[in-house]
Coordinates of N, CA, C and O in Angstrom, one line a residue:
M1 N 52.0 7.9 -7.4 CA 51.1 8.4 -6.5 C 49.7 8.3 -7.1 O 49.5 8.6 -8.2
I2 N 48.7 8.0 -6.3 CA 47.3 7.9 -6.7 C 46.6 9.2 -6.4 O 46.7 9.7 -5.3
E3 N 45.9 9.7 -7.5 CA 45.2 10.9 -7.3 C 43.7 10.6 -7.3 O 43.2 10.0 -8.3
W4 N 43.0 10.9 -6.3 CA 41.5 10.6 -6.2 C 40.7 11.7 -6.9 O 40.9 12.9 -6.7
K5 N 39.8 11.3 -7.8 CA 38.9 12.2 -8.5 C 37.5 11.7 -8.3 O 37.3 10.5 -8.3
P6 N 36.6 12.6 -8.1 CA 35.2 12.2 -8.0 C 34.7 11.7 -9.3 O 35.1 12.0 -10.4
L7 N 33.7 10.7 -9.2 CA 33.2 10.1 -10.4 C 32.0 10.9 -11.0 O 31.6 10.5 -12.1
G8 N 31.5 11.8 -10.3 CA 30.4 12.6 -10.8 C 30.7 13.4 -12.1 O 31.9 13.8 -12.3
A9 N 29.7 13.6 -12.9 CA 30.0 14.3 -14.2 C 29.7 15.8 -14.1 O 29.5 16.4 -15.1
G10 N 29.6 16.3 -12.9 CA 29.3 17.7 -12.8 C 28.1 17.9 -11.8 O 27.7 17.0 -11.1
A11 N 27.6 19.1 -11.9 CA 26.5 19.5 -11.0 C 25.2 18.8 -11.4 O 24.9 18.8 -12.6
R12 N 24.5 18.2 -10.5 CA 23.2 17.6 -10.8 C 22.2 18.6 -10.5 O 22.2 19.4 -9.5
P13 N 21.1 18.7 -11.3 CA 20.1 19.6 -11.1 C 19.2 19.2 -9.9 O 19.2 18.1 -9.5
V14 N 18.4 20.2 -9.4 CA 17.5 19.9 -8.4 C 16.4 19.1 -9.0 O 15.9 19.4 -10.1
P15 N 15.9 18.0 -8.3 CA 14.9 17.2 -8.9 C 13.6 17.9 -9.1 O 13.2 18.8 -8.4
Q16 N 12.9 17.6 -10.2 CA 11.6 18.2 -10.6 C 10.5 17.6 -9.7 O 10.5 16.4 -9.5
P17 N 9.6 18.4 -9.3 CA 8.4 17.9 -8.6 C 7.6 17.0 -9.5 O 7.6 17.1 -10.7
V18 N 6.8 16.1 -8.8 CA 5.9 15.3 -9.5 C 4.7 16.1 -10.1 O 4.3 17.1 -9.5
A19 N 4.1 15.6 -11.2 CA 3.0 16.4 -11.8 C 1.8 16.4 -10.8 O 1.6 15.4 -10.1
T20 N 1.2 17.5 -10.8 CA 0.1 17.8 -9.8 C -1.0 16.7 -9.9 O -1.5 16.2 -8.9
P21 N -1.5 16.3 -11.1 CA -2.5 15.3 -11.2 C -2.1 13.9 -10.5 O -2.9 13.2 -9.9
L22 N -0.8 13.6 -10.6 CA -0.3 12.4 -9.9 C -0.4 12.5 -8.4 O -0.7 11.6 -7.7
V23 N 0.0 13.7 -7.9 CA -0.1 14.0 -6.5 C -1.5 13.9 -6.0 O -1.8 13.3 -5.0
W24 N -2.4 14.5 -6.8 CA -3.9 14.4 -6.4 C -4.4 13.0 -6.5 O -5.2 12.6 -5.6
G25 N -3.9 12.2 -7.4 CA -4.3 10.8 -7.5 C -3.8 10.0 -6.3 O -4.5 9.2 -5.7
G26 N -2.6 10.4 -5.9 CA -2.0 9.7 -4.6 C -2.8 10.2 -3.4 O -3.0 9.4 -2.5
A27 N -3.2 11.4 -3.4 CA -4.0 11.9 -2.2 C -5.3 11.3 -2.1 O -5.8 10.8 -1.1
G28 N -6.0 11.1 -3.3 CA -7.3 10.5 -3.3 C -7.2 9.0 -2.9 O -8.0 8.5 -2.0
G29 N -6.3 8.3 -3.5 CA -6.1 6.9 -3.3 C -5.6 6.6 -1.9 O -6.1 5.7 -1.1
G30 N -4.6 7.4 -1.4 CA -4.1 7.2 -0.1 C -5.1 7.6 1.0 O -5.2 6.9 2.0
A31 N -5.9 8.6 0.8 CA -6.9 9.0 1.8 C -8.0 7.9 1.9 O -8.4 7.6 3.0
L32 N -8.4 7.4 0.7 CA -9.3 6.3 0.7 C -8.8 5.1 1.5 O -9.5 4.5 2.4
V33 N -7.6 4.7 1.3 CA -7.0 3.5 2.0 C -6.9 3.8 3.4 O -7.2 3.0 4.3
L34 N -6.4 5.0 3.8 CA -6.2 5.3 5.2 C -7.5 5.4 6.0 O -7.6 4.8 7.1
V35 N -8.5 6.0 5.4 CA -9.8 6.1 6.1 C -10.4 4.7 6.2 O -11.0 4.4 7.3
A36 N -10.4 3.9 5.2 CA -10.9 2.6 5.3 C -10.2 1.7 6.3 O -10.8 1.0 7.1
L37 N -8.9 1.9 6.3 CA -8.1 1.1 7.3 C -8.4 1.6 8.7 O -8.6 0.7 9.6
L38 N -8.5 2.9 9.0 CA -8.8 3.4 10.3 C -10.2 3.0 10.7 O -10.4 2.7 11.9
N39 N -11.2 3.1 9.8 CA -12.5 2.7 10.1 C -12.6 1.2 10.5 O -13.4 0.8 11.3
T40 N -11.8 0.4 9.8 CA -11.8 -1.0 10.1 C -11.2 -1.4 11.4 O -11.7 -2.1 12.2
V41 N -10.0 -0.8 11.7 CA -9.2 -1.1 12.9 C -9.7 -0.4 14.1 O -9.9 -1.0 15.1
V42 N -10.0 0.9 14.0 CA -10.3 1.7 15.2 C -11.8 2.0 15.3 O -12.3 2.1 16.4
G43 N -12.4 2.2 14.2 CA -13.9 2.6 14.2 C -14.0 4.0 13.7 O -13.1 4.8 13.7
P44 N -15.2 4.3 13.2 CA -15.5 5.6 12.6 C -15.6 6.8 13.6 O -15.8 7.9 13.1
D45 N -15.6 6.5 14.8 CA -15.8 7.6 15.8 C -14.6 8.3 16.3 O -14.5 8.9 17.4
R46 N -13.5 8.2 15.5 CA -12.2 8.8 15.9 C -11.7 9.7 14.8 O -10.7 9.5 14.2
P47 N -12.3 10.9 14.6 CA -11.9 11.8 13.5 C -10.5 12.4 13.8 O -9.8 12.8 12.9
E48 N -10.2 12.6 15.1 CA -8.8 13.2 15.4 C -7.7 12.3 14.9 O -6.7 12.8 14.4
L49 N -7.9 11.0 15.0 CA -6.9 10.0 14.6 C -6.8 10.1 13.0 O -5.7 10.0 12.4
A50 N -8.0 10.1 12.4 CA -8.0 10.2 10.9 C -7.4 11.5 10.4 O -6.7 11.5 9.4
L51 N -7.7 12.6 11.1 CA -7.1 13.9 10.8 C -5.6 13.8 10.9 O -4.9 14.3 10.0
S52 N -5.0 13.2 11.9 CA -3.6 13.1 12.1 C -3.0 12.3 11.0 O -1.9 12.6 10.4
A53 N -3.6 11.1 10.6 CA -3.1 10.3 9.6 C -3.2 10.9 8.2 O -2.2 10.9 7.4
L54 N -4.2 11.6 8.0 CA -4.4 12.3 6.7 C -3.4 13.5 6.6 O -2.9 13.9 5.5
S55 N -3.2 14.2 7.7 CA -2.2 15.3 7.7 C -0.8 14.8 7.4 O 0.0 15.4 6.7
L56 N -0.5 13.6 8.0 CA 0.8 13.0 7.7 C 0.9 12.6 6.2 O 1.9 12.8 5.5
L57 N -0.2 12.1 5.6 CA -0.2 11.8 4.2 C -0.1 13.0 3.4 O 0.7 13.0 2.4
A58 N -0.7 14.1 3.7 CA -0.6 15.3 3.0 C 0.8 15.9 3.0 O 1.4 16.4 2.0
A59 N 1.5 15.8 4.2 CA 2.9 16.2 4.3 C 3.8 15.3 3.5 O 4.7 15.8 2.8
L60 N 3.6 14.0 3.5 CA 4.4 13.1 2.7 C 4.2 13.4 1.2 O 5.2 13.3 0.4
L61 N 3.0 13.6 0.8 CA 2.8 13.9 -0.6 C 3.4 15.3 -1.0 O 3.8 15.5 -2.1
G62 N 3.4 16.2 -0.1 CA 4.0 17.5 -0.3 C 5.5 17.4 -0.6 O 6.1 18.3 -1.2
L63 N 6.1 16.4 -0.1 CA 7.6 16.2 -0.3 C 8.0 16.1 -1.8 O 9.1 16.3 -2.1
C64 N 7.0 15.6 -2.6 CA 7.3 15.4 -4.0 C 6.4 16.3 -4.9 O 6.3 16.0 -6.1
A65 N 5.8 17.3 -4.4 CA 4.8 18.0 -5.1 C 5.2 19.5 -5.3 O 6.1 20.0 -4.6
R66 N 4.5 20.2 -6.2 CA 4.6 21.6 -6.3 C 3.7 22.3 -5.3 O 2.8 21.7 -4.7
F67 N 4.0 23.6 -5.0 CA 3.2 24.3 -4.1 C 1.7 24.4 -4.6 O 0.8 24.5 -3.8
T68 N 1.5 24.4 -5.9 CA 0.2 24.6 -6.4 C -0.7 23.3 -6.2 O -1.9 23.4 -6.4
A69 N -0.1 22.2 -5.8 CA -0.8 21.0 -5.6 C -1.4 20.9 -4.1 O -2.3 20.1 -3.8
A70 N -0.9 21.8 -3.3 CA -1.3 21.8 -1.8 C -2.8 22.0 -1.6 O -3.4 21.2 -0.8
P71 N -3.5 23.0 -2.3 CA -4.9 23.1 -2.0 C -5.7 21.9 -2.4 O -6.6 21.5 -1.7
G72 N -5.4 21.3 -3.6 CA -6.2 20.1 -4.0 C -5.9 18.9 -3.2 O -6.8 18.1 -2.9
T73 N -4.7 18.8 -2.7 CA -4.3 17.7 -1.8 C -5.1 17.8 -0.5 O -5.7 16.8 0.0
A74 N -5.2 19.0 0.1 CA -5.9 19.2 1.3 C -7.4 19.0 1.1 O -8.0 18.4 1.9
L75 N -7.9 19.4 0.0 CA -9.4 19.3 -0.3 C -9.7 17.8 -0.4 O -10.7 17.3 0.1
L76 N -8.9 17.0 -1.2 CA -9.2 15.6 -1.4 C -9.1 14.8 0.0 O -10.0 14.0 0.3
C77 N -8.1 15.2 0.8 CA -8.0 14.5 2.1 C -9.2 14.9 3.0 O -9.8 14.0 3.7
W78 N -9.6 16.2 2.9 CA -10.8 16.6 3.7 C -12.1 15.9 3.3 O -12.9 15.5 4.1
L79 N -12.2 15.7 2.0 CA -13.4 15.0 1.5 C -13.6 13.6 2.0 O -14.6 13.2 2.4
F80 N -12.5 12.9 2.1 CA -12.5 11.5 2.6 C -12.7 11.6 4.1 O -13.3 10.7 4.7
L81 N -12.0 12.5 4.8 CA -12.2 12.7 6.2 C -13.6 13.0 6.6 O -14.2 12.4 7.5
N82 N -14.2 14.0 5.9 CA -15.6 14.4 6.2 C -16.6 13.4 5.8 O -17.6 13.2 6.4
G83 N -16.4 12.8 4.6 CA -17.4 11.8 4.1 C -17.4 10.5 4.7 O -18.4 9.8 4.8
F84 N -16.2 10.0 5.2 CA -16.2 8.6 5.6 C -15.6 8.4 7.0 O -15.7 7.3 7.6
A85 N -14.9 9.4 7.6 CA -14.3 9.2 8.9 C -15.2 9.6 10.1 O -14.9 9.3 11.2
I86 N -16.3 10.4 9.8 CA -17.2 10.7 10.8 C -18.6 10.3 10.5 O -19.0 10.3 9.3
P87 N -19.4 9.8 11.4 CA -20.7 9.3 11.1 C -21.6 10.5 10.8 O -21.5 11.6 11.3
P88 N -22.6 10.3 9.9 CA -22.9 9.2 9.1 C -22.0 9.1 7.9 O -21.8 10.1 7.2
A89 N -21.5 7.9 7.6 CA -20.6 7.7 6.6 C -21.3 7.9 5.2 O -22.4 7.5 5.0
G90 N -20.5 8.5 4.3 CA -21.0 8.8 3.0 C -21.8 10.1 2.8 O -22.3 10.4 1.8
T91 N -21.9 10.9 3.9 CA -22.6 12.1 3.8 C -21.7 13.3 4.1 O -21.0 13.3 5.2
L92 N -21.6 14.2 3.2 CA -20.7 15.4 3.4 C -21.5 16.4 4.2 O -22.7 16.7 3.9
T93 N -20.9 16.9 5.2 CA -21.5 18.0 6.1 C -20.5 19.1 6.2 O -19.3 19.0 5.9
W94 N -21.0 20.2 6.7 CA -20.1 21.4 6.9 C -20.5 21.9 8.3 O -21.5 22.5 8.5
A95 N -19.6 21.7 9.2 CA -19.7 22.3 10.6 C -18.6 23.4 10.6 O -17.4 23.1 10.9
G96 N -19.0 24.6 10.4 CA -18.2 25.7 10.2 C -16.8 25.7 10.8 O -15.8 25.6 10.1
H97 N -16.7 25.9 12.1 CA -15.4 26.0 12.7 C -14.6 24.7 12.6 O -13.4 24.8 12.3
R98 N -15.2 23.6 12.8 CA -14.5 22.3 12.8 C -13.9 22.0 11.4 O -12.7 21.7 11.3
D99 N -14.7 22.1 10.4 CA -14.2 21.8 9.0 C -13.2 22.9 8.5 O -12.3 22.5 7.8
T100 N -13.4 24.1 8.9 CA -12.4 25.1 8.5 C -11.1 24.8 9.2 O -10.0 24.9 8.5
T101 N -11.1 24.4 10.4 CA -9.8 24.0 11.1 C -9.2 22.8 10.5 O -8.0 22.7 10.3
W102 N -10.0 21.8 10.1 CA -9.5 20.6 9.5 C -8.9 20.9 8.1 O -7.8 20.4 7.8
L103 N -9.5 21.7 7.3 CA -9.0 22.1 6.0 C -7.7 22.9 6.2 O -6.7 22.7 5.5
A104 N -7.6 23.8 7.2 CA -6.4 24.6 7.4 C -5.3 23.6 7.9 O -4.1 23.8 7.4
C105 N -5.6 22.7 8.7 CA -4.6 21.7 9.2 C -4.0 20.9 8.0 O -2.8 20.7 7.9
L106 N -4.9 20.4 7.1 CA -4.4 19.6 6.0 C -3.7 20.4 5.0 O -2.6 20.0 4.5
F107 N -4.1 21.7 4.8 CA -3.4 22.6 3.9 C -2.0 22.9 4.4 O -1.0 22.9 3.7
T108 N -2.0 23.2 5.7 CA -0.7 23.5 6.3 C 0.3 22.3 6.2 O 1.5 22.5 6.0
A109 N -0.2 21.1 6.5 CA 0.6 20.0 6.4 C 1.2 19.8 5.0 O 2.4 19.5 4.8
A110 N 0.4 20.0 4.0 CA 0.8 19.9 2.6 C 1.9 20.9 2.3 O 2.9 20.7 1.6
L111 N 1.7 22.2 2.7 CA 2.6 23.2 2.5 C 3.9 23.0 3.3 O 5.0 23.3 2.7
I112 N 3.9 22.5 4.5 CA 5.1 22.2 5.2 C 5.9 21.1 4.5 O 7.1 21.2 4.4
G113 N 5.2 20.1 4.0 CA 5.9 19.0 3.3 C 6.6 19.6 2.1 O 7.8 19.2 1.8
T114 N 5.9 20.4 1.3 CA 6.5 21.0 0.1 C 7.7 21.9 0.4 O 8.7 21.9 -0.2
A115 N 7.5 22.8 1.4 CA 8.6 23.7 1.8 C 9.8 22.9 2.3 O 10.9 23.3 2.0
L116 N 9.6 21.9 3.1 CA 10.7 21.1 3.6 C 11.4 20.4 2.4 O 12.7 20.4 2.4
A117 N 10.7 19.9 1.5 CA 11.4 19.3 0.3 C 12.2 20.4 -0.5 O 13.3 20.1 -0.9
R118 N 11.6 21.5 -0.7 CA 12.3 22.6 -1.4 C 13.6 23.0 -0.6 O 14.7 23.2 -1.2
L119 N 13.5 23.1 0.7 CA 14.6 23.5 1.5 C 15.7 22.5 1.4 O 16.9 22.8 1.2
L120 N 15.4 21.2 1.5 CA 16.4 20.1 1.5 C 17.0 20.0 0.1 O 18.2 19.8 0.0
H121 N 16.2 20.2 -1.0 CA 16.8 20.1 -2.3 C 17.7 21.3 -2.6 O 18.8 21.1 -3.2
A122 N 17.4 22.5 -2.1 CA 18.2 23.6 -2.3 C 19.5 23.5 -1.5 O 20.6 23.9 -2.0
R123 N 19.4 23.0 -0.3 CA 20.6 22.8 0.5 C 21.5 21.8 -0.1 O 22.7 22.0 -0.1
A124 N 21.0 20.7 -0.6 CA 21.8 19.7 -1.3 C 22.4 20.2 -2.5 O 23.6 20.0 -2.8
A125 N 21.7 21.0 -3.3 CA 22.3 21.7 -4.5 C 23.4 22.6 -4.1 O 24.4 22.7 -4.8
Y126 N 23.2 23.4 -3.1 CA 24.2 24.3 -2.7 C 25.5 23.6 -2.2 O 26.6 24.0 -2.6
R127 N 25.3 22.5 -1.5 CA 26.5 21.7 -1.1 C 27.2 21.1 -2.3 O 28.4 21.0 -2.2
R128 N 26.5 20.7 -3.3 CA 27.2 20.2 -4.5 C 27.9 21.3 -5.3 O 28.9 21.0 -5.9
L129 N 27.4 22.5 -5.2 CA 28.0 23.6 -6.0 C 29.0 24.4 -5.3 O 29.9 25.1 -5.9
A130 N 29.0 24.4 -4.0 CA 29.9 25.3 -3.2 C 31.3 24.7 -3.2 O 31.5 23.6 -3.1
P131 N 32.2 25.6 -3.5 CA 33.6 25.2 -3.5 C 34.1 24.9 -2.1 O 33.8 25.6 -1.1
G132 N 35.0 23.9 -2.0 CA 35.6 23.6 -0.7 C 37.0 23.3 -0.9 O 37.5 23.1 -2.0
P133 N 37.8 23.2 0.2 CA 39.2 22.9 0.0 C 39.4 21.5 -0.5 O 38.7 20.6 -0.1
S134 N 40.3 21.3 -1.5 CA 40.5 19.9 -2.0 C 41.4 19.2 -1.1 O 42.0 19.7 -0.1
R135 N 41.5 17.9 -1.3 CA 42.4 17.0 -0.4 C 43.8 17.4 -0.5 O 44.5 17.4 0.5
T136 N 44.3 17.9 -1.7 CA 45.7 18.3 -1.8 C 46.0 19.6 -1.1 O 47.1 19.8 -0.5
D137 N 45.0 20.5 -1.1 CA 45.2 21.8 -0.4 C 45.4 21.6 1.1 O 46.2 22.2 1.8
T138 N 44.6 20.7 1.7 CA 44.7 20.5 3.2 C 45.9 19.7 3.5 O 46.4 19.9 4.6
A139 N 46.4 18.9 2.6 CA 47.6 18.1 2.9 C 48.9 19.0 2.9 O 49.8 18.8 3.6
T140 N 48.9 19.9 2.0 CA 50.1 20.7 1.8 C 50.1 22.1 2.6 O 51.1 22.7 2.8
G141 N 48.9 22.4 3.1 CA 48.8 23.7 3.8 C 48.6 24.9 3.0 O 48.8 26.0 3.4
D142 N 48.3 24.7 1.7 CA 48.1 25.8 0.7 C 46.6 26.2 0.5 O 46.3 26.9 -0.4
G143 N 45.8 25.7 1.4 CA 44.3 25.9 1.2 C 43.9 27.3 1.6 O 44.7 28.0 2.2
P144 N 42.7 27.7 1.3 CA 42.2 29.0 1.7 C 42.0 29.2 3.2 O 42.0 30.3 3.7
Y145 N 42.0 28.1 4.0 CA 41.8 28.2 5.4 C 43.1 28.1 6.2 O 43.1 28.2 7.4
D146 N 44.2 28.0 5.5 CA 45.5 27.9 6.2 C 46.2 29.2 6.1 O 46.5 29.7 5.0
S147 N 46.5 29.8 7.2 CA 47.2 31.1 7.2 C 48.3 31.1 8.2 O 48.3 30.4 9.2

């Protein structure tokens, strides 16, 4: 008779997040490319579209980052949004309520991405470590769920 055994060598650890400077480099480079692409394709008069794209970028970067990288990620995305996605290009301005809302939106997106990644990694680690009935227990009726 053939007995099936898993090939894994034991419990795998939860993946380590990427270093914060690498995440910030990705945020700066990604924001530059996204804003330049949107300004070329759509035009600079659509900051809502740029905010949506940069929020998605911040959330995606949050999937591989630490929680401590979220403020810097949001700030870098906001700098490119404020500096190049709204006219006049290349000039940083501060319009109290609008920019506060944009920073909060970008920060929230980065935090949601990071929290989602931590939740998925923890769930996967729990599934790898949680005991379950083996194939022989369910075939013979001797498992913990058979009474």
